[in-house]
Amino acid sequence: MSVLRDFPCYVETVKFRFRTRFITATAAIHSNIHPNVMHLNLLPSTTQRLVHTAIQLLPLCLRDWFETRFPEWNLPSRLVLKKYKEGWDEEFDQEKATYESVKPLQGIVLPHYYGELRYEGTRALLLSDIGGDNLTTPQASVFQEAELFRMLRAAFLALMSFNIVQGDLKLDNFHVVGDKIMAVDLEQVYKPGEDIARQSDHEAEFLLMSYRENQRAFLQDGNITVV
């Protein structure tokens, strides 16, 4: 199957402080459904270039120490800023705590979590931009069910191995990134039961029901075509 692709349009410039670094970036709102989520494209500064050059001159052991102690100076160029939603204090704290508890899964099944900051007087989380396409899009609606089931099951098993179940099972909370599924939005999570293999199968099948409907609609509308 083939589709046309769309990319974020960075429409405004934003500035904020993260730990010891002042960051300037162009920003795009994720969508009308998630207006509190912004995709960022960082603009390099003279200070950032100087710090980066100095880091490269350090011995490897000191470089590793610095990058661990001051992650703000070793950020990728594309990030996601997720702002606090009014009245969602518990969910915000839950998501932050969850990211901190599953560090080995960051960059594999989940985005990298860099930390909390203040943006325009509001709490916000700074995350890596995992890219890919969420499962509601035509771009991600081109997989055979068996292949998607395998990817979903692997993601669910990985999360459950850390005692985490994604509590908001919606297609747009799961992205196809390369040959795997990555999850976002950890505001609502809970602990799995004893049989995580069976539970992973159930969760994957649940999402596949919605996926089938989307895929059928995209085919009928001509948004995707069999090749």
Coordinates of N, CA and C in Angstrom, one line a residue:
M1 N 0.8 -1.2 0.0 CA 0.0 0.0 0.0 C 0.9 1.2 0.0
S2 N 0.4 2.3 -0.5 CA 1.2 3.6 -0.5 C 0.3 4.7 -0.1
V3 N 0.9 5.8 0.4 CA 0.2 7.0 0.8 C 1.0 8.2 0.6
L4 N 0.4 9.4 0.6 CA 1.1 10.6 0.7 C 1.3 11.0 2.1
R5 N 2.5 11.7 2.4 CA 2.8 12.0 3.7 C 2.7 13.5 4.0
D6 N 2.4 13.9 5.2 CA 2.4 15.2 5.6 C 3.4 15.4 6.8
F7 N 3.9 16.6 6.9 CA 4.9 16.8 8.0 C 4.5 18.1 8.8
P8 N 4.9 18.2 10.0 CA 4.5 19.4 10.8 C 5.0 20.6 10.2
C9 N 4.2 21.7 10.3 CA 4.5 23.0 9.8 C 4.9 23.9 11.0
Y10 N 6.2 24.2 11.1 CA 6.6 25.0 12.3 C 6.3 26.4 12.1
V11 N 5.3 26.9 12.9 CA 4.7 28.2 12.6 C 5.1 29.3 13.5
E12 N 5.7 29.0 14.7 CA 6.0 30.1 15.6 C 7.4 29.8 16.3
T13 N 8.0 30.8 16.8 CA 9.2 30.7 17.5 C 8.9 30.8 19.0
V14 N 9.5 29.8 19.8 CA 9.3 29.8 21.2 C 10.6 29.8 22.0
K15 N 10.6 30.4 23.2 CA 11.8 30.4 24.0 C 11.5 30.0 25.4
F16 N 12.3 29.2 26.0 CA 12.1 28.8 27.4 C 13.5 28.3 28.0
R17 N 13.5 28.2 29.3 CA 14.7 27.7 29.9 C 14.5 26.3 30.4
F18 N 15.5 25.4 30.1 CA 15.5 24.1 30.6 C 16.8 23.8 31.4
R19 N 16.7 23.7 32.7 CA 17.8 23.6 33.6 C 18.8 24.7 33.4
T20 N 20.0 24.5 32.9 CA 21.0 25.6 32.8 C 21.0 26.2 31.4
R21 N 20.1 25.8 30.5 CA 20.2 26.2 29.1 C 18.9 27.0 28.7
F22 N 19.1 28.1 28.0 CA 18.0 28.8 27.3 C 17.8 28.2 25.9
I23 N 16.6 27.8 25.6 CA 16.3 27.1 24.3 C 15.4 28.0 23.5
T24 N 15.8 28.1 22.2 CA 14.9 28.8 21.2 C 14.6 27.7 20.2
A25 N 13.3 27.7 19.8 CA 12.9 26.6 18.8 C 11.7 27.1 18.0
T26 N 11.6 26.6 16.8 CA 10.4 26.8 16.1 C 9.4 25.7 16.5
A27 N 8.1 26.0 16.6 CA 7.1 25.1 17.2 C 5.9 24.9 16.3
A28 N 5.3 23.7 16.4 CA 4.1 23.4 15.7 C 3.2 22.7 16.7
I29 N 1.9 23.1 16.8 CA 0.9 22.4 17.6 C 0.7 21.1 17.0
H30 N 0.7 20.0 17.9 CA 0.5 18.7 17.4 C -0.8 18.5 16.6
S31 N -1.9 19.0 17.2 CA -3.2 18.8 16.5 C -4.3 19.6 17.4
N32 N -5.5 19.7 16.8 CA -6.6 20.3 17.6 C -7.0 19.4 18.7
I33 N -6.8 18.1 18.6 CA -7.1 17.2 19.6 C -6.2 17.3 20.8
H34 N -4.9 17.6 20.5 CA -3.9 17.7 21.5 C -3.2 19.0 21.4
P35 N -3.9 20.1 21.7 CA -3.3 21.5 21.6 C -2.2 21.8 22.7
N36 N -2.1 20.9 23.7 CA -1.1 21.1 24.7 C 0.2 20.5 24.4
V37 N 0.3 19.8 23.2 CA 1.5 19.2 22.7 C 2.1 19.9 21.6
M38 N 3.4 20.3 21.7 CA 4.1 21.0 20.6 C 5.3 20.2 20.1
H39 N 5.4 20.2 18.8 CA 6.6 19.7 18.2 C 7.6 20.8 18.1
L40 N 8.9 20.6 18.5 CA 9.9 21.6 18.5 C 11.0 21.3 17.6
N41 N 11.5 22.3 16.9 CA 12.7 22.1 16.1 C 13.7 23.1 16.6
L42 N 14.7 22.7 17.4 CA 15.6 23.5 18.1 C 16.5 24.3 17.2
L43 N 16.7 25.6 17.5 CA 17.6 26.5 16.8 C 18.9 26.6 17.5
P44 N 20.0 26.2 16.9 CA 21.3 26.3 17.6 C 21.7 27.7 17.9
S45 N 22.3 27.9 19.1 CA 22.8 29.2 19.5 C 24.3 29.1 19.6
T46 N 24.9 30.3 19.7 CA 26.4 30.4 19.8 C 26.8 29.7 21.1
T47 N 26.1 29.9 22.1 CA 26.5 29.2 23.4 C 26.4 27.7 23.3
Q48 N 25.4 27.2 22.6 CA 25.2 25.8 22.5 C 26.4 25.2 21.6
R49 N 26.8 25.9 20.6 CA 27.9 25.5 19.7 C 29.2 25.4 20.5
L50 N 29.4 26.5 21.3 CA 30.7 26.5 22.1 C 30.7 25.4 23.2
V51 N 29.6 25.1 23.8 CA 29.5 24.1 24.8 C 29.7 22.7 24.1
H52 N 29.1 22.5 23.0 CA 29.2 21.3 22.3 C 30.7 21.0 21.9
T53 N 31.3 22.1 21.4 CA 32.8 21.9 21.0 C 33.6 21.6 22.2
A54 N 33.3 22.3 23.4 CA 34.1 22.0 24.6 C 33.9 20.6 25.1
I55 N 32.7 20.1 25.0 CA 32.4 18.7 25.4 C 33.2 17.7 24.6
Q56 N 33.3 18.0 23.3 CA 34.1 17.0 22.5 C 35.5 17.0 22.8
L57 N 36.1 18.0 23.5 CA 37.5 18.0 23.8 C 37.8 17.3 25.1
L58 N 36.7 17.0 25.9 CA 36.9 16.3 27.2 C 37.3 14.9 27.0
P59 N 38.0 14.3 27.9 CA 38.2 12.9 27.9 C 36.9 12.1 28.0
L60 N 36.8 10.9 27.5 CA 35.6 10.2 27.4 C 34.9 10.1 28.7
C61 N 35.6 9.8 29.8 CA 34.9 9.6 31.1 C 34.3 10.9 31.6
L62 N 35.0 12.0 31.3 CA 34.4 13.3 31.7 C 33.3 13.7 30.8
R63 N 33.4 13.4 29.5 CA 32.3 13.7 28.6 C 31.0 12.9 29.0
D64 N 31.2 11.7 29.4 CA 30.0 10.9 29.8 C 29.4 11.5 31.1
W65 N 30.2 11.9 32.0 CA 29.8 12.5 33.2 C 29.0 13.7 32.9
F66 N 29.6 14.6 32.1 CA 28.9 15.9 31.8 C 27.6 15.7 31.1
E67 N 27.5 14.8 30.1 CA 26.2 14.5 29.4 C 25.2 13.9 30.3
T68 N 25.6 13.2 31.3 CA 24.6 12.6 32.3 C 24.2 13.7 33.3
R69 N 25.1 14.5 33.7 CA 24.8 15.5 34.7 C 24.1 16.7 34.1
F70 N 24.4 17.0 32.8 CA 23.7 18.2 32.2 C 23.1 17.7 30.8
P71 N 22.1 17.0 30.8 CA 21.5 16.5 29.6 C 21.0 17.6 28.7
E72 N 20.7 18.7 29.2 CA 20.2 19.8 28.4 C 21.1 20.3 27.3
W73 N 22.4 20.0 27.5 CA 23.4 20.4 26.5 C 23.7 19.3 25.4
N74 N 22.9 18.2 25.5 CA 23.1 17.1 24.5 C 21.7 16.7 24.0
L75 N 20.9 17.6 23.7 CA 19.5 17.3 23.3 C 19.5 17.1 21.8
P76 N 18.6 16.3 21.3 CA 18.4 16.2 19.8 C 17.8 17.5 19.3
S77 N 17.8 17.6 18.0 CA 17.3 18.9 17.4 C 15.7 18.9 17.4
R78 N 15.1 17.7 17.4 CA 13.7 17.7 17.4 C 13.2 17.1 18.8
L79 N 12.2 17.9 19.4 CA 11.7 17.5 20.7 C 10.2 17.7 20.7
V80 N 9.6 17.2 21.8 CA 8.2 17.4 22.0 C 8.0 18.1 23.4
L81 N 7.2 19.2 23.5 CA 6.9 19.8 24.7 C 5.5 19.5 25.0
K82 N 5.2 18.9 26.2 CA 3.8 18.5 26.6 C 3.5 19.3 27.8
K83 N 2.5 20.3 27.6 CA 2.2 21.2 28.6 C 1.1 20.6 29.5
Y84 N 1.1 21.0 30.8 CA 0.1 20.6 31.7 C -1.3 21.1 31.3
K85 N -2.3 20.2 31.4 CA -3.7 20.6 31.2 C -4.4 21.0 32.5
E86 N -5.1 22.1 32.5 CA -5.7 22.6 33.7 C -6.6 21.5 34.3
G87 N -6.4 21.2 35.6 CA -7.3 20.3 36.3 C -6.7 18.8 36.2
W88 N -5.6 18.7 35.5 CA -5.1 17.3 35.3 C -3.8 17.1 36.1
D89 N -3.8 17.6 37.3 CA -2.6 17.5 38.2 C -2.2 16.1 38.4
E90 N -3.1 15.2 38.7 CA -2.8 13.8 39.0 C -2.2 13.1 37.8
E91 N -2.8 13.4 36.7 CA -2.4 12.7 35.4 C -1.0 13.2 35.0
F92 N -0.7 14.5 35.2 CA 0.6 15.1 34.9 C 1.7 14.4 35.8
D93 N 1.4 14.3 37.1 CA 2.4 13.7 38.0 C 2.5 12.2 37.7
Q94 N 1.4 11.6 37.3 CA 1.5 10.2 37.0 C 2.4 9.9 35.8
E95 N 2.3 10.8 34.7 CA 3.1 10.6 33.5 C 4.5 10.8 33.8
K96 N 4.8 11.8 34.6 CA 6.2 12.1 35.0 C 6.8 11.0 35.7
A97 N 6.1 10.5 36.7 CA 6.6 9.4 37.6 C 6.8 8.1 36.7
T98 N 5.9 7.9 35.8 CA 6.0 6.7 34.9 C 7.2 6.7 34.1
Y99 N 7.5 7.8 33.4 CA 8.7 7.9 32.6 C 10.0 7.7 33.5
E100 N 10.0 8.2 34.7 CA 11.1 8.1 35.5 C 11.3 6.6 36.0
S101 N 10.2 5.9 36.0 CA 10.3 4.5 36.5 C 10.7 3.5 35.4
V102 N 10.6 3.9 34.1 CA 10.9 3.0 33.0 C 12.0 3.5 32.1
K103 N 13.1 4.0 32.7 CA 14.2 4.6 31.9 C 14.7 3.6 30.9
P104 N 14.9 2.3 31.2 CA 15.4 1.4 30.2 C 14.6 1.3 28.9
L105 N 13.3 1.6 29.0 CA 12.4 1.5 27.8 C 12.4 2.8 27.0
Q106 N 13.0 3.9 27.6 CA 13.0 5.1 26.8 C 13.9 5.0 25.6
G107 N 13.3 5.5 24.5 CA 14.0 5.4 23.2 C 13.8 4.1 22.5
I108 N 13.2 3.1 23.2 CA 12.9 1.8 22.6 C 11.4 1.6 22.4
V109 N 10.6 1.7 23.5 CA 9.2 1.6 23.4 C 8.5 2.9 23.7
L110 N 9.2 3.8 24.4 CA 8.7 5.1 24.8 C 9.7 6.2 24.4
P111 N 9.2 7.5 24.3 CA 10.1 8.6 24.1 C 11.1 8.7 25.2
H112 N 12.2 9.4 24.9 CA 13.2 9.8 26.0 C 12.5 10.9 26.8
Y113 N 12.6 10.8 28.1 CA 12.1 11.9 29.0 C 13.3 12.6 29.5
Y114 N 13.3 13.9 29.2 CA 14.5 14.8 29.7 C 14.2 15.5 31.0
G115 N 13.0 15.8 31.3 CA 12.7 16.4 32.5 C 11.5 17.4 32.5
E116 N 11.2 18.0 33.6 CA 10.1 19.0 33.7 C 10.7 20.4 33.6
L117 N 9.9 21.3 33.1 CA 10.3 22.7 33.0 C 9.1 23.6 33.1
R118 N 9.3 24.9 33.1 CA 8.2 25.8 33.1 C 8.1 26.5 31.7
Y119 N 7.0 26.5 31.2 CA 6.8 27.2 29.9 C 5.6 28.1 30.0
E120 N 5.8 29.4 29.8 CA 4.8 30.4 29.9 C 4.0 30.3 31.2
G121 N 4.8 30.0 32.3 CA 4.2 29.9 33.6 C 3.5 28.6 33.9
T122 N 3.6 27.6 33.0 CA 2.9 26.3 33.2 C 3.9 25.2 33.2
R123 N 3.6 24.2 34.0 CA 4.5 23.0 34.0 C 4.4 22.3 32.6
A124 N 5.5 21.7 32.3 CA 5.6 21.0 31.0 C 6.7 19.9 31.1
L125 N 6.5 18.9 30.3 CA 7.4 17.8 30.1 C 8.2 17.9 28.8
L126 N 9.5 17.7 28.8 CA 10.3 17.7 27.6 C 10.6 16.3 27.2
L127 N 10.2 15.9 26.0 CA 10.4 14.6 25.5 C 11.0 14.6 24.2
S128 N 11.6 13.4 23.8 CA 12.1 13.3 22.4 C 10.9 13.1 21.5
D129 N 11.1 13.6 20.2 CA 10.1 13.4 19.2 C 10.4 12.1 18.5
I130 N 9.5 11.1 18.8 CA 9.8 9.7 18.2 C 9.5 9.6 16.8
G131 N 8.9 10.7 16.2 CA 8.6 10.6 14.7 C 7.6 9.5 14.4
G132 N 7.8 8.9 13.3 CA 6.8 7.8 12.9 C 5.4 8.4 12.6
D133 N 4.5 7.5 12.6 CA 3.1 7.8 12.4 C 2.2 7.1 13.3
N134 N 1.2 7.9 13.9 CA 0.3 7.2 14.9 C -0.7 6.4 14.1
L135 N -1.3 5.4 14.8 CA -2.1 4.4 14.1 C -3.5 4.9 13.6
T136 N -3.8 6.2 13.8 CA -5.0 6.7 13.2 C -4.7 7.3 11.8
T137 N -3.5 7.4 11.4 CA -3.2 8.0 10.1 C -3.2 7.0 8.9
P138 N -3.4 7.6 7.7 CA -3.2 6.7 6.5 C -1.8 6.1 6.4
Q139 N -0.8 6.9 6.8 CA 0.6 6.4 6.7 C 0.8 5.1 7.5
A140 N 0.1 5.0 8.7 CA 0.3 3.8 9.5 C -0.8 2.8 9.3
S141 N -1.6 3.0 8.3 CA -2.7 2.0 8.1 C -2.5 1.1 6.9
V142 N -1.2 0.7 6.7 CA -0.8 0.0 5.6 C -0.3 -1.4 6.0
F143 N -0.5 -1.8 7.2 CA 0.1 -3.1 7.7 C -0.9 -4.2 7.6
Q144 N -0.4 -5.4 7.4 CA -1.2 -6.6 7.5 C -1.5 -6.8 9.0
E145 N -2.6 -7.4 9.4 CA -3.0 -7.5 10.8 C -2.0 -8.3 11.6
A146 N -1.5 -9.4 11.0 CA -0.5 -10.2 11.7 C 0.8 -9.5 12.1
E147 N 1.2 -8.6 11.2 CA 2.4 -7.8 11.4 C 2.2 -6.8 12.5
L148 N 1.1 -6.1 12.4 CA 0.8 -5.1 13.4 C 0.5 -5.7 14.8
F149 N -0.1 -6.9 14.8 CA -0.3 -7.6 16.1 C 1.0 -7.9 16.7
R150 N 2.0 -8.4 15.9 CA 3.3 -8.7 16.5 C 3.9 -7.5 17.1
M151 N 3.9 -6.4 16.4 CA 4.5 -5.1 16.9 C 3.8 -4.6 18.2
L152 N 2.5 -4.6 18.2 CA 1.7 -4.2 19.3 C 2.0 -5.1 20.5
R153 N 2.0 -6.4 20.3 CA 2.2 -7.3 21.4 C 3.6 -7.1 22.0
A154 N 4.6 -6.9 21.2 CA 6.0 -6.7 21.7 C 6.0 -5.4 22.6
A155 N 5.4 -4.4 22.1 CA 5.3 -3.1 22.9 C 4.6 -3.3 24.3
F156 N 3.5 -4.0 24.2 CA 2.7 -4.2 25.5 C 3.5 -5.1 26.4
L157 N 4.2 -6.2 25.9 CA 5.0 -7.0 26.8 C 6.1 -6.3 27.4
A158 N 6.8 -5.4 26.7 CA 7.9 -4.6 27.2 C 7.4 -3.7 28.4
L159 N 6.2 -3.0 28.2 CA 5.7 -2.2 29.2 C 5.3 -3.0 30.4
M160 N 4.6 -4.1 30.2 CA 4.1 -4.9 31.3 C 5.3 -5.5 32.1
S161 N 6.4 -5.7 31.5 CA 7.6 -6.3 32.2 C 8.1 -5.2 33.2
F162 N 7.7 -4.0 33.0 CA 8.0 -2.9 34.0 C 6.8 -2.6 34.8
N163 N 5.8 -3.5 34.8 CA 4.6 -3.3 35.7 C 3.7 -2.1 35.2
I164 N 3.7 -1.9 33.9 CA 3.0 -0.7 33.4 C 2.0 -1.2 32.3
V165 N 0.8 -0.8 32.3 CA -0.2 -1.0 31.2 C -0.7 0.4 30.8
Q166 N -0.6 0.7 29.5 CA -1.2 1.9 29.0 C -2.7 1.9 29.2
G167 N -3.2 2.8 30.0 CA -4.6 2.8 30.4 C -5.5 3.5 29.4
D168 N -4.9 4.2 28.4 CA -5.7 4.9 27.4 C -5.5 4.3 26.1
L169 N -6.2 3.2 25.8 CA -5.9 2.4 24.6 C -6.6 3.0 23.4
K170 N -6.0 4.0 22.8 CA -6.5 4.7 21.6 C -5.4 4.6 20.5
L171 N -5.8 4.5 19.3 CA -4.8 4.3 18.2 C -3.8 5.4 18.2
D172 N -4.2 6.7 18.5 CA -3.3 7.8 18.3 C -2.2 7.8 19.5
N173 N -2.3 6.9 20.4 CA -1.3 6.8 21.5 C -0.2 5.8 21.1
F174 N -0.3 5.3 19.9 CA 0.7 4.3 19.5 C 1.2 4.7 18.1
H175 N 2.5 4.8 17.9 CA 3.2 5.2 16.7 C 4.0 4.0 16.1
V176 N 3.9 3.9 14.8 CA 4.8 3.0 14.1 C 6.0 3.8 13.8
V177 N 7.1 3.3 14.3 CA 8.5 3.9 14.2 C 9.4 2.8 13.6
G178 N 9.7 2.9 12.4 CA 10.5 1.8 11.7 C 9.7 0.5 11.7
D179 N 10.3 -0.5 12.4 CA 9.7 -1.8 12.4 C 9.1 -2.1 13.8
K180 N 8.7 -1.1 14.6 CA 8.2 -1.3 15.9 C 7.2 -0.3 16.3
I181 N 6.5 -0.6 17.4 CA 5.5 0.3 17.9 C 6.1 1.0 19.1
M182 N 5.8 2.3 19.2 CA 6.2 3.1 20.4 C 5.0 3.7 21.0
A183 N 4.9 3.8 22.3 CA 3.7 4.4 23.0 C 4.0 5.8 23.5
V184 N 2.9 6.6 23.5 CA 3.0 7.9 24.1 C 1.8 8.1 25.0
D185 N 1.8 9.2 25.7 CA 0.7 9.6 26.6 C 0.5 8.6 27.8
L186 N 1.3 8.8 28.8 CA 1.3 7.9 30.0 C 0.6 8.5 31.2
E187 N -0.4 9.3 30.9 CA -1.2 10.0 32.0 C -2.0 9.0 32.7
Q188 N -2.5 7.9 32.1 CA -3.3 6.9 32.7 C -2.7 5.6 32.5
V189 N -2.2 5.0 33.6 CA -1.5 3.7 33.6 C -2.0 2.9 34.8
Y190 N -1.9 1.6 34.7 CA -2.2 0.7 35.8 C -1.3 -0.5 35.7
K191 N -1.4 -1.3 36.8 CA -0.5 -2.5 36.9 C -1.2 -3.7 36.1
P192 N -0.4 -4.5 35.5 CA -1.0 -5.7 34.7 C -1.3 -6.8 35.7
G193 N -2.1 -7.8 35.2 CA -2.4 -9.0 35.9 C -1.3 -9.9 35.9
E194 N -1.5 -11.2 36.4 CA -0.4 -12.1 36.5 C 0.0 -12.7 35.1
D195 N -0.9 -12.9 34.2 CA -0.6 -13.4 32.9 C -0.4 -12.3 31.9
I196 N 0.8 -11.8 31.8 CA 1.0 -10.6 30.9 C 1.0 -11.0 29.4
A197 N 1.3 -12.3 29.1 CA 1.3 -12.7 27.7 C -0.2 -12.7 27.2
R198 N -1.1 -13.2 28.0 CA -2.5 -13.2 27.6 C -3.0 -11.8 27.6
Q199 N -2.7 -11.0 28.5 CA -3.1 -9.6 28.6 C -2.6 -8.8 27.4
S200 N -1.4 -9.0 27.0 CA -0.8 -8.4 25.8 C -1.6 -8.7 24.6
D201 N -1.9 -10.0 24.4 CA -2.7 -10.4 23.3 C -4.1 -9.7 23.3
H202 N -4.7 -9.6 24.4 CA -6.0 -9.0 24.5 C -5.9 -7.5 24.1
E203 N -4.9 -6.8 24.6 CA -4.7 -5.4 24.3 C -4.5 -5.2 22.9
A204 N -3.7 -6.0 22.3 CA -3.4 -5.9 20.8 C -4.6 -6.1 20.0
E205 N -5.4 -7.1 20.4 CA -6.7 -7.4 19.6 C -7.6 -6.3 19.7
F206 N -7.7 -5.7 20.9 CA -8.6 -4.5 21.1 C -8.3 -3.4 20.2
L207 N -7.0 -3.1 20.0 CA -6.6 -2.0 19.1 C -6.8 -2.4 17.7
L208 N -6.6 -3.7 17.4 CA -6.8 -4.1 16.0 C -8.2 -3.9 15.5
M209 N -9.2 -4.0 16.4 CA -10.6 -3.8 16.0 C -10.8 -2.4 15.4
S210 N -10.2 -1.4 16.1 CA -10.3 0.0 15.6 C -9.5 0.2 14.4
Y211 N -8.4 -0.5 14.3 CA -7.4 -0.4 13.2 C -8.1 -0.9 11.9
R212 N -8.8 -2.0 12.0 CA -9.5 -2.6 10.8 C -10.5 -1.6 10.3
E213 N -11.3 -0.9 11.2 CA -12.3 0.1 10.7 C -11.6 1.2 10.0
N214 N -10.5 1.7 10.6 CA -9.8 2.8 9.9 C -9.2 2.4 8.6
Q215 N -8.6 1.3 8.5 CA -8.0 0.8 7.3 C -9.1 0.7 6.2
R216 N -10.2 0.1 6.5 CA -11.3 -0.1 5.6 C -11.8 1.3 5.0
A217 N -11.9 2.3 6.0 CA -12.4 3.6 5.5 C -11.3 4.3 4.6
F218 N -10.1 4.1 5.0 CA -9.0 4.8 4.1 C -9.0 4.1 2.8
L219 N -9.2 2.8 2.7 CA -9.2 2.2 1.4 C -10.4 2.6 0.5
Q220 N -11.5 2.8 1.2 CA -12.7 3.2 0.4 C -12.6 4.6 0.0
D221 N -12.0 5.5 0.8 CA -11.8 6.9 0.4 C -10.6 7.1 -0.5
G222 N -9.8 6.1 -0.8 CA -8.7 6.3 -1.6 C -7.5 6.9 -1.0
N223 N -7.5 7.0 0.4 CA -6.3 7.5 1.1 C -5.1 6.6 1.1
I224 N -5.4 5.3 1.0 CA -4.4 4.3 0.8 C -4.8 3.4 -0.3
T225 N -3.8 2.8 -1.0 CA -4.1 2.0 -2.1 C -3.2 0.7 -2.0
V226 N -3.7 -0.4 -2.4 CA -2.9 -1.6 -2.4 C -2.0 -1.6 -3.6
V227 N -0.7 -1.9 -3.4 CA 0.3 -2.0 -4.5 C 0.9 -3.4 -4.6

